[in-house]
Amino acid sequence: MLIRTHDNGFDHGIPSEITPRAVYQDRRRLLLQLAAGAAGATLAAWASREAMAQTARPGKLPALQTVRSTVPGAQTMEKLTDYKDASTYNNFYEFGTDKSDPARYAHTLVTSPWTVEVDGLVKKPGKYAIEDLLKLAAQEERIYRLRCVEGWSMVIPWVGYSLSNLVQKVEPLGNAKYVEFFTQADPKTMPGVTSQVLSWPYVEGLRLDEAMHPLTLLSFGMYGEVLPKQNGAPVRLVVPWKYGFKSGKSIVRIRFTEKEPRTAWNRAAPQEYGFYSNVNPDKDHPRWSQATERRIGEDGLFAKKRKTLMFNGYEAQVGQLYAGMDLQKQY
Ligand SMILES: Nc1nc2c(c(=O)[nH]1)N[C@H]1C(S)=C(S)[C@@H](COP(=O)(O)O)O[C@H]1N2
Ligand SMILES: [Mo]
């Protein structure tokens, strides 16, 4: 019965609101005991997922109503990264280059009112208030791995919907081949924007078919709540088969273009960061290997690192997007 109830993945809901704390803590203990006794890695994974589901929503920020995602690849049985790690170990250079800077300084970011402009090669350009964008499609919970180019990774229950919902709504013209994402760059509220470390605003890009892929998530939340500012509130991208830097935070404009966009990281170091930036254990960064990674919160600094998977483990879903391409040259 335990297995039947959870074999579709992560049943999130908002258990902390509907289940008294003592009840779910007891339930968690029972499930962990059960997992330990009955053994079997699969059952243990299920049980720990269940335990996580009972505690995942940290309860600090407004909750988001979600439905279970049916997109292939949007569920994983891996252990979730603790919310604390996911919200305190960040890259968001607009607030500084240290991993702890975003959690410390992002409180100054003003996320309301917020609008996202959609323009370029589309039939229906427009400006979306964040409230309207949020309601464009059902909010799904999707558990994605995100692997940073620096060699660490996390497993996060994101909330959002496929970017394709928005793309279809604005109707790209026939000559639109790429999508360019511009993020907020306000020196008054983002202290890092006065530094020279990148050219601002932070720009990212996807090929139109990548942007249309069902796994490409326009994300408004994580762990059942709206995004913390340090994770890219109020709206960011999550592209799970690409290195983390492709997942632009705090997006203000989405432009459809014919030409491949110049991205912020490609501008800063073209030898090191190509346009595609697909996770690829066989293509090293010029200064370090990409073959392994460290899972934040699980693999200690001295633990043997885990192997990085082609396309971050999403090869079955996205491999065909790159059929015939030389991934050593087009990285
Ligand atoms: N606007 C903006 N978006 C950004 C970045 C940034 O510096 N600025 N850093 C990227 C990098 S390098 C990573 S690894 C991820 C980290 O996302 P997380 O902090 O939510 O895990 O955000 C990406 N999005
Ligand atoms: Mo990154």
CSV table of C-alpha atoms and ligand atoms in Angstrom, one decimal:
chain,number,residue,atom,x,y,z
A,1,MET,CA,0.0,0.0,0.0
A,2,LEU,CA,2.9,2.3,0.8
A,3,ILE,CA,4.3,1.6,-2.6
A,4,ARG,CA,1.0,1.9,-4.5
A,5,THR,CA,0.3,5.3,-3.0
A,6,HIS,CA,3.7,6.8,-4.0
A,7,ASP,CA,4.7,5.0,-7.2
A,8,ASN,CA,3.9,8.0,-9.3
A,9,GLY,CA,6.6,10.1,-7.6
A,10,PHE,CA,6.5,12.9,-5.2
A,11,ASP,CA,3.1,13.5,-3.5
A,12,HIS,CA,3.6,16.9,-2.2
A,13,GLY,CA,0.4,18.8,-1.3
A,14,ILE,CA,0.9,21.1,1.6
A,15,PRO,CA,1.0,18.5,4.4
A,16,SER,CA,2.4,20.8,7.0
A,17,GLU,CA,-0.9,22.8,6.8
A,18,ILE,CA,-3.2,19.9,7.0
A,19,THR,CA,-1.3,17.4,9.2
A,20,PRO,CA,-0.5,18.3,12.8
A,21,ARG,CA,3.2,18.3,13.3
A,22,ALA,CA,3.3,15.4,15.8
A,23,VAL,CA,1.3,13.2,13.4
A,24,TYR,CA,3.6,13.6,10.5
A,25,GLN,CA,6.7,13.3,12.6
A,26,ASP,CA,5.4,9.9,13.8
A,27,ARG,CA,4.6,8.9,10.3
A,28,ARG,CA,8.0,9.9,9.2
A,29,ARG,CA,9.6,7.7,11.9
A,30,LEU,CA,7.4,4.8,11.0
A,31,LEU,CA,8.3,5.1,7.3
A,32,LEU,CA,12.0,5.3,8.1
A,33,GLN,CA,11.8,2.2,10.3
A,34,LEU,CA,9.9,0.4,7.7
A,35,ALA,CA,12.5,1.3,5.1
A,36,ALA,CA,15.3,0.1,7.3
A,37,GLY,CA,13.6,-3.1,8.2
A,38,ALA,CA,12.2,-4.1,4.8
A,39,ALA,CA,15.5,-2.9,3.3
A,40,GLY,CA,15.6,-2.7,-0.5
A,41,ALA,CA,17.1,0.5,-1.9
A,42,THR,CA,13.9,1.3,-3.8
A,43,LEU,CA,11.6,1.1,-0.8
A,44,ALA,CA,14.1,3.2,1.2
A,45,ALA,CA,14.1,5.8,-1.5
A,46,TRP,CA,10.3,5.9,-1.5
A,47,ALA,CA,10.2,6.2,2.3
A,48,SER,CA,12.7,8.9,2.5
A,49,ARG,CA,10.9,10.7,-0.3
A,50,GLU,CA,7.7,10.4,1.7
A,51,ALA,CA,9.6,11.7,4.8
A,52,MET,CA,10.9,14.6,2.8
A,53,ALA,CA,7.4,15.4,1.5
A,54,GLN,CA,6.2,15.7,5.0
A,55,THR,CA,8.8,18.3,5.9
A,56,ALA,CA,9.7,19.9,2.6
A,57,ARG,CA,7.6,23.0,2.8
A,58,PRO,CA,9.6,25.3,5.0
A,59,GLY,CA,6.6,27.5,5.7
A,60,LYS,CA,8.3,30.9,5.5
A,61,LEU,CA,7.0,32.1,2.2
A,62,PRO,CA,3.5,32.1,0.6
A,63,ALA,CA,2.5,28.6,-0.6
A,64,LEU,CA,1.8,27.8,-4.2
A,65,GLN,CA,-1.0,25.4,-5.3
A,66,THR,CA,0.5,22.7,-7.4
A,67,VAL,CA,-0.5,19.7,-9.4
A,68,ARG,CA,1.6,16.6,-9.9
A,69,SER,CA,3.6,16.8,-13.1
A,70,THR,CA,3.2,14.1,-15.8
A,71,VAL,CA,6.1,15.4,-17.9
A,72,PRO,CA,8.6,12.5,-18.4
A,73,GLY,CA,11.8,13.1,-16.4
A,74,ALA,CA,10.1,15.5,-14.0
A,75,GLN,CA,10.2,13.1,-11.0
A,76,THR,CA,13.2,11.5,-9.4
A,77,MET,CA,13.6,9.1,-6.5
A,78,GLU,CA,16.8,10.8,-5.4
A,79,LYS,CA,16.9,12.4,-2.0
A,80,LEU,CA,16.0,16.1,-2.0
A,81,THR,CA,18.5,18.7,-1.1
A,82,ASP,CA,17.7,20.4,2.2
A,83,TYR,CA,15.9,23.7,1.7
A,84,LYS,CA,18.5,25.3,3.9
A,85,ASP,CA,21.3,24.3,1.5
A,86,ALA,CA,19.2,25.2,-1.6
A,87,SER,CA,18.5,28.7,-0.3
A,88,THR,CA,21.9,29.5,1.3
A,89,TYR,CA,24.4,28.1,-1.2
A,90,ASN,CA,23.7,30.1,-4.4
A,91,ASN,CA,25.1,31.7,-7.5
A,92,PHE,CA,23.5,35.1,-8.2
A,93,TYR,CA,26.3,37.4,-9.1
A,94,GLU,CA,24.0,40.5,-8.9
A,95,PHE,CA,24.4,40.0,-5.2
A,96,GLY,CA,28.0,39.1,-5.0
A,97,THR,CA,30.2,36.2,-6.1
A,98,ASP,CA,30.4,34.3,-2.8
A,99,LYS,CA,28.0,31.4,-2.4
A,100,SER,CA,26.6,32.9,0.8
A,101,ASP,CA,26.2,36.5,-0.7
A,102,PRO,CA,22.8,36.0,-2.3
A,103,ALA,CA,21.1,34.7,0.9
A,104,ARG,CA,22.6,37.7,2.8
A,105,TYR,CA,21.9,40.5,0.4
A,106,ALA,CA,19.0,39.5,-1.9
A,107,HIS,CA,16.4,40.9,0.5
A,108,THR,CA,16.8,44.3,-1.1
A,109,LEU,CA,15.4,42.9,-4.4
A,110,VAL,CA,12.0,44.4,-5.1
A,111,THR,CA,9.8,41.6,-6.6
A,112,SER,CA,6.5,43.4,-6.6
A,113,PRO,CA,5.3,45.0,-8.9
A,114,TRP,CA,7.1,42.9,-11.5
A,115,THR,CA,6.5,42.6,-15.2
A,116,VAL,CA,7.9,40.4,-17.9
A,117,GLU,CA,8.1,41.8,-21.4
A,118,VAL,CA,7.8,39.4,-24.3
A,119,ASP,CA,9.0,40.8,-27.7
A,120,GLY,CA,11.0,40.2,-30.8
A,121,LEU,CA,9.8,37.8,-33.5
A,122,VAL,CA,6.4,37.0,-32.2
A,123,LYS,CA,2.9,37.7,-33.5
A,124,LYS,CA,1.6,38.6,-30.0
A,125,PRO,CA,4.2,40.6,-28.0
A,126,GLY,CA,3.1,41.9,-24.6
A,127,LYS,CA,3.9,42.8,-21.1
A,128,TYR,CA,2.8,40.3,-18.4
A,129,ALA,CA,2.3,41.2,-14.8
A,130,ILE,CA,3.8,38.5,-12.7
A,131,GLU,CA,0.3,37.6,-11.3
A,132,ASP,CA,-1.0,37.0,-14.8
A,133,LEU,CA,2.1,35.0,-15.8
A,134,LEU,CA,1.7,32.8,-12.8
A,135,LYS,CA,-1.9,31.9,-13.9
A,136,LEU,CA,-1.0,31.2,-17.5
A,137,ALA,CA,-0.9,27.4,-16.8
A,138,ALA,CA,-1.2,25.0,-13.9
A,139,GLN,CA,1.7,25.2,-11.5
A,140,GLU,CA,3.4,21.8,-11.4
A,141,GLU,CA,5.9,20.4,-8.9
A,142,ARG,CA,8.9,19.0,-10.7
A,143,ILE,CA,11.9,17.5,-9.0
A,144,TYR,CA,15.0,18.3,-11.1
A,145,ARG,CA,18.7,17.9,-10.6
A,146,LEU,CA,20.6,21.2,-11.2
A,147,ARG,CA,24.3,20.8,-11.9
A,148,CYS,CA,26.5,23.8,-11.6
A,149,VAL,CA,29.4,24.1,-14.1
A,150,GLU,CA,31.6,24.4,-11.0
A,151,GLY,CA,31.1,20.7,-10.1
A,152,TRP,CA,28.3,20.6,-7.5
A,153,SER,CA,24.7,19.7,-7.8
A,154,MET,CA,21.4,19.8,-6.0
A,155,VAL,CA,18.0,18.0,-6.2
A,156,ILE,CA,15.2,20.6,-5.9
A,157,PRO,CA,11.4,20.4,-6.0
A,158,TRP,CA,10.7,23.3,-8.3
A,159,VAL,CA,7.3,24.8,-9.0
A,160,GLY,CA,6.3,26.1,-12.4
A,161,TYR,CA,5.1,25.1,-15.8
A,162,SER,CA,6.6,24.4,-19.2
A,163,LEU,CA,7.9,27.5,-20.8
A,164,SER,CA,6.3,26.2,-24.0
A,165,ASN,CA,2.9,27.4,-22.6
A,166,LEU,CA,4.1,31.0,-22.9
A,167,VAL,CA,5.9,30.4,-26.2
A,168,GLN,CA,2.7,29.0,-27.8
A,169,LYS,CA,0.7,31.9,-26.5
A,170,VAL,CA,2.8,34.6,-28.1
A,171,GLU,CA,3.1,32.8,-31.4
A,172,PRO,CA,6.7,32.9,-32.7
A,173,LEU,CA,7.1,34.0,-36.3
A,174,GLY,CA,8.6,31.6,-38.8
A,175,ASN,CA,12.0,33.2,-38.7
A,176,ALA,CA,12.3,33.0,-34.9
A,177,LYS,CA,15.1,30.5,-34.1
A,178,TYR,CA,16.3,31.5,-30.6
A,179,VAL,CA,14.9,32.8,-27.3
A,180,GLU,CA,16.9,35.4,-25.3
A,181,PHE,CA,16.3,35.9,-21.6
A,182,PHE,CA,17.2,39.2,-19.9
A,183,THR,CA,17.2,39.4,-16.1
A,184,GLN,CA,16.9,42.3,-13.7
A,185,ALA,CA,19.9,44.6,-13.4
A,186,ASP,CA,19.2,47.3,-10.9
A,187,PRO,CA,22.3,48.8,-9.2
A,188,LYS,CA,20.1,50.4,-6.5
A,189,THR,CA,18.9,47.0,-5.2
A,190,MET,CA,21.5,44.6,-6.6
A,191,PRO,CA,25.0,45.6,-5.2
A,192,GLY,CA,26.9,43.2,-7.5
A,193,VAL,CA,25.7,45.0,-10.6
A,194,THR,CA,28.2,47.7,-9.9
A,195,SER,CA,31.1,45.2,-10.3
A,196,GLN,CA,32.8,44.3,-13.6
A,197,VAL,CA,32.6,40.6,-13.1
A,198,LEU,CA,30.0,40.2,-15.9
A,199,SER,CA,28.3,42.6,-18.3
A,200,TRP,CA,24.8,43.4,-17.1
A,201,PRO,CA,22.1,42.5,-17.5
A,202,TYR,CA,22.7,38.8,-17.2
A,203,VAL,CA,21.6,37.4,-20.5
A,204,GLU,CA,20.9,33.8,-21.4
A,205,GLY,CA,19.6,32.0,-24.5
A,206,LEU,CA,18.1,28.8,-25.8
A,207,ARG,CA,17.4,27.5,-29.3
A,208,LEU,CA,13.6,27.7,-29.9
A,209,ASP,CA,13.3,23.9,-29.8
A,210,GLU,CA,15.1,23.8,-26.5
A,211,ALA,CA,12.7,26.5,-25.1
A,212,MET,CA,9.8,24.4,-26.4
A,213,HIS,CA,10.9,21.2,-24.7
A,214,PRO,CA,8.5,20.2,-22.0
A,215,LEU,CA,11.3,19.9,-19.4
A,216,THR,CA,12.2,23.6,-19.8
A,217,LEU,CA,10.6,25.1,-16.7
A,218,LEU,CA,9.4,28.6,-16.1
A,219,SER,CA,9.7,28.5,-12.4
A,220,PHE,CA,7.9,30.6,-9.7
A,221,GLY,CA,8.6,28.5,-6.6
A,222,MET,CA,10.4,25.7,-4.9
A,223,TYR,CA,9.5,23.4,-2.0
A,224,GLY,CA,5.9,24.3,-2.3
A,225,GLU,CA,6.4,28.0,-1.8
A,226,VAL,CA,7.2,31.0,-3.9
A,227,LEU,CA,10.9,31.4,-4.8
A,228,PRO,CA,13.2,32.9,-2.2
A,229,LYS,CA,14.8,36.1,-3.6
A,230,GLN,CA,18.2,34.4,-3.7
A,231,ASN,CA,16.9,31.7,-5.9
A,232,GLY,CA,15.6,34.1,-8.5
A,233,ALA,CA,12.2,35.4,-7.4
A,234,PRO,CA,9.7,36.1,-8.7
A,235,VAL,CA,10.4,34.1,-11.9
A,236,ARG,CA,13.4,32.2,-13.3
A,237,LEU,CA,14.2,29.5,-15.7
A,238,VAL,CA,15.2,25.9,-14.9
A,239,VAL,CA,16.8,23.9,-17.7
A,240,PRO,CA,17.8,20.7,-16.0
A,241,TRP,CA,20.1,19.2,-18.7
A,242,LYS,CA,22.2,22.3,-19.0
A,243,TYR,CA,24.8,23.7,-16.5
A,244,GLY,CA,23.1,25.9,-13.8
A,245,PHE,CA,24.1,29.2,-15.3
A,246,LYS,CA,21.7,28.7,-18.2
A,247,SER,CA,18.9,28.9,-15.7
A,248,GLY,CA,18.6,32.7,-15.5
A,249,LYS,CA,17.1,34.3,-12.3
A,250,SER,CA,14.7,37.1,-11.9
A,251,ILE,CA,13.7,37.4,-15.6
A,252,VAL,CA,12.3,40.7,-16.9
A,253,ARG,CA,12.3,40.2,-20.6
A,254,ILE,CA,12.0,37.3,-23.1
A,255,ARG,CA,12.9,38.1,-26.7
A,256,PHE,CA,12.6,35.9,-29.8
A,257,THR,CA,15.4,36.3,-32.3
A,258,GLU,CA,16.7,34.9,-35.6
A,259,LYS,CA,20.4,35.1,-34.5
A,260,GLU,CA,22.0,33.1,-31.7
A,261,PRO,CA,22.1,35.4,-28.7
A,262,ARG,CA,25.4,36.4,-27.0
A,263,THR,CA,25.1,35.3,-23.5
A,264,ALA,CA,26.7,36.9,-20.4
A,265,TRP,CA,29.0,34.0,-19.7
A,266,ASN,CA,29.9,33.5,-23.3
A,267,ARG,CA,30.8,37.2,-23.5
A,268,ALA,CA,32.9,37.0,-20.3
A,269,ALA,CA,34.9,33.8,-21.3
A,270,PRO,CA,34.1,32.5,-24.8
A,271,GLN,CA,36.7,29.7,-24.6
A,272,GLU,CA,35.1,28.4,-21.4
A,273,TYR,CA,31.3,28.9,-22.0
A,274,GLY,CA,29.7,28.1,-25.3
A,275,PHE,CA,26.1,28.8,-26.2
A,276,TYR,CA,24.8,25.2,-25.5
A,277,SER,CA,26.4,24.5,-22.2
A,278,ASN,CA,24.8,21.0,-22.0
A,279,VAL,CA,25.9,18.9,-19.1
A,280,ASN,CA,28.5,16.6,-20.6
A,281,PRO,CA,31.0,14.5,-18.6
A,282,ASP,CA,33.1,14.0,-21.7
A,283,LYS,CA,33.7,17.6,-22.5
A,284,ASP,CA,35.9,19.2,-19.9
A,285,HIS,CA,35.9,22.8,-18.9
A,286,PRO,CA,39.4,24.2,-20.0
A,287,ARG,CA,40.4,24.5,-16.4
A,288,TRP,CA,38.8,21.4,-14.8
A,289,SER,CA,37.1,18.1,-15.5
A,290,GLN,CA,33.3,17.8,-15.8
A,291,ALA,CA,33.3,14.0,-15.2
A,292,THR,CA,32.2,14.1,-11.6
A,293,GLU,CA,30.2,16.2,-9.2
A,294,ARG,CA,29.5,16.7,-5.5
A,295,ARG,CA,25.9,16.6,-4.2
A,296,ILE,CA,25.4,19.5,-1.8
A,297,GLY,CA,24.5,18.4,1.7
A,298,GLU,CA,25.3,14.7,1.0
A,299,ASP,CA,28.8,14.3,-0.4
A,300,GLY,CA,31.3,15.7,2.0
A,301,LEU,CA,34.4,17.6,0.7
A,302,PHE,CA,36.5,14.4,1.0
A,303,ALA,CA,33.9,11.9,-0.2
A,304,LYS,CA,34.4,10.2,-3.5
A,305,LYS,CA,32.5,12.3,-6.0
A,306,ARG,CA,29.6,10.9,-8.0
A,307,LYS,CA,29.7,10.5,-11.8
A,308,THR,CA,28.1,13.2,-13.8
A,309,LEU,CA,25.6,11.9,-16.3
A,310,MET,CA,25.3,12.9,-20.0
A,311,PHE,CA,22.7,15.7,-20.2
A,312,ASN,CA,22.6,15.5,-16.4
A,313,GLY,CA,20.7,12.2,-16.7
A,314,TYR,CA,18.0,13.6,-19.1
A,315,GLU,CA,19.5,12.1,-22.2
A,316,ALA,CA,16.4,9.9,-22.9
A,317,GLN,CA,14.2,13.1,-23.0
A,318,VAL,CA,16.5,15.6,-24.7
A,319,GLY,CA,19.2,13.6,-26.6
A,320,GLN,CA,17.4,13.8,-29.9
A,321,LEU,CA,17.6,17.7,-29.8
A,322,TYR,CA,21.3,17.3,-30.5
A,323,ALA,CA,21.4,14.4,-33.0
A,324,GLY,CA,24.1,14.9,-35.6
A,325,MET,CA,25.9,17.7,-33.7
A,326,ASP,CA,29.5,17.5,-32.6
A,327,LEU,CA,29.2,18.1,-28.9
A,328,GLN,CA,33.0,18.6,-28.5
A,329,LYS,CA,32.8,21.6,-30.9
A,330,GLN,CA,29.3,22.9,-30.1
A,331,TYR,CA,29.5,23.0,-26.3
B,1,LIG,N1,20.5,36.5,-13.0
B,1,LIG,C1,21.3,35.4,-12.7
B,1,LIG,N2,20.9,34.2,-12.8
B,1,LIG,C2,21.7,33.1,-12.5
B,1,LIG,C3,23.0,33.4,-12.0
B,1,LIG,C4,23.4,34.7,-11.8
B,1,LIG,O1,24.6,35.0,-11.4
B,1,LIG,N3,22.6,35.7,-12.2
B,1,LIG,N4,23.8,32.3,-11.7
B,1,LIG,C5,23.5,31.0,-12.4
B,1,LIG,C6,24.3,29.9,-11.9
B,1,LIG,S1,25.9,29.9,-12.2
B,1,LIG,C7,23.7,28.8,-11.2
B,1,LIG,S2,24.6,27.4,-10.8
B,1,LIG,C8,22.2,28.9,-10.8
B,1,LIG,C9,22.1,28.6,-9.3
B,1,LIG,O2,20.7,28.5,-9.0
B,1,LIG,P1,20.3,28.3,-7.4
B,1,LIG,O3,21.1,29.3,-6.6
B,1,LIG,O4,18.8,28.4,-7.4
B,1,LIG,O5,20.7,26.9,-7.1
B,1,LIG,O6,21.6,30.1,-11.1
B,1,LIG,C10,22.0,30.7,-12.4
B,1,LIG,N5,21.2,31.9,-12.7
B,2,MO,MO,26.6,27.6,-11.9
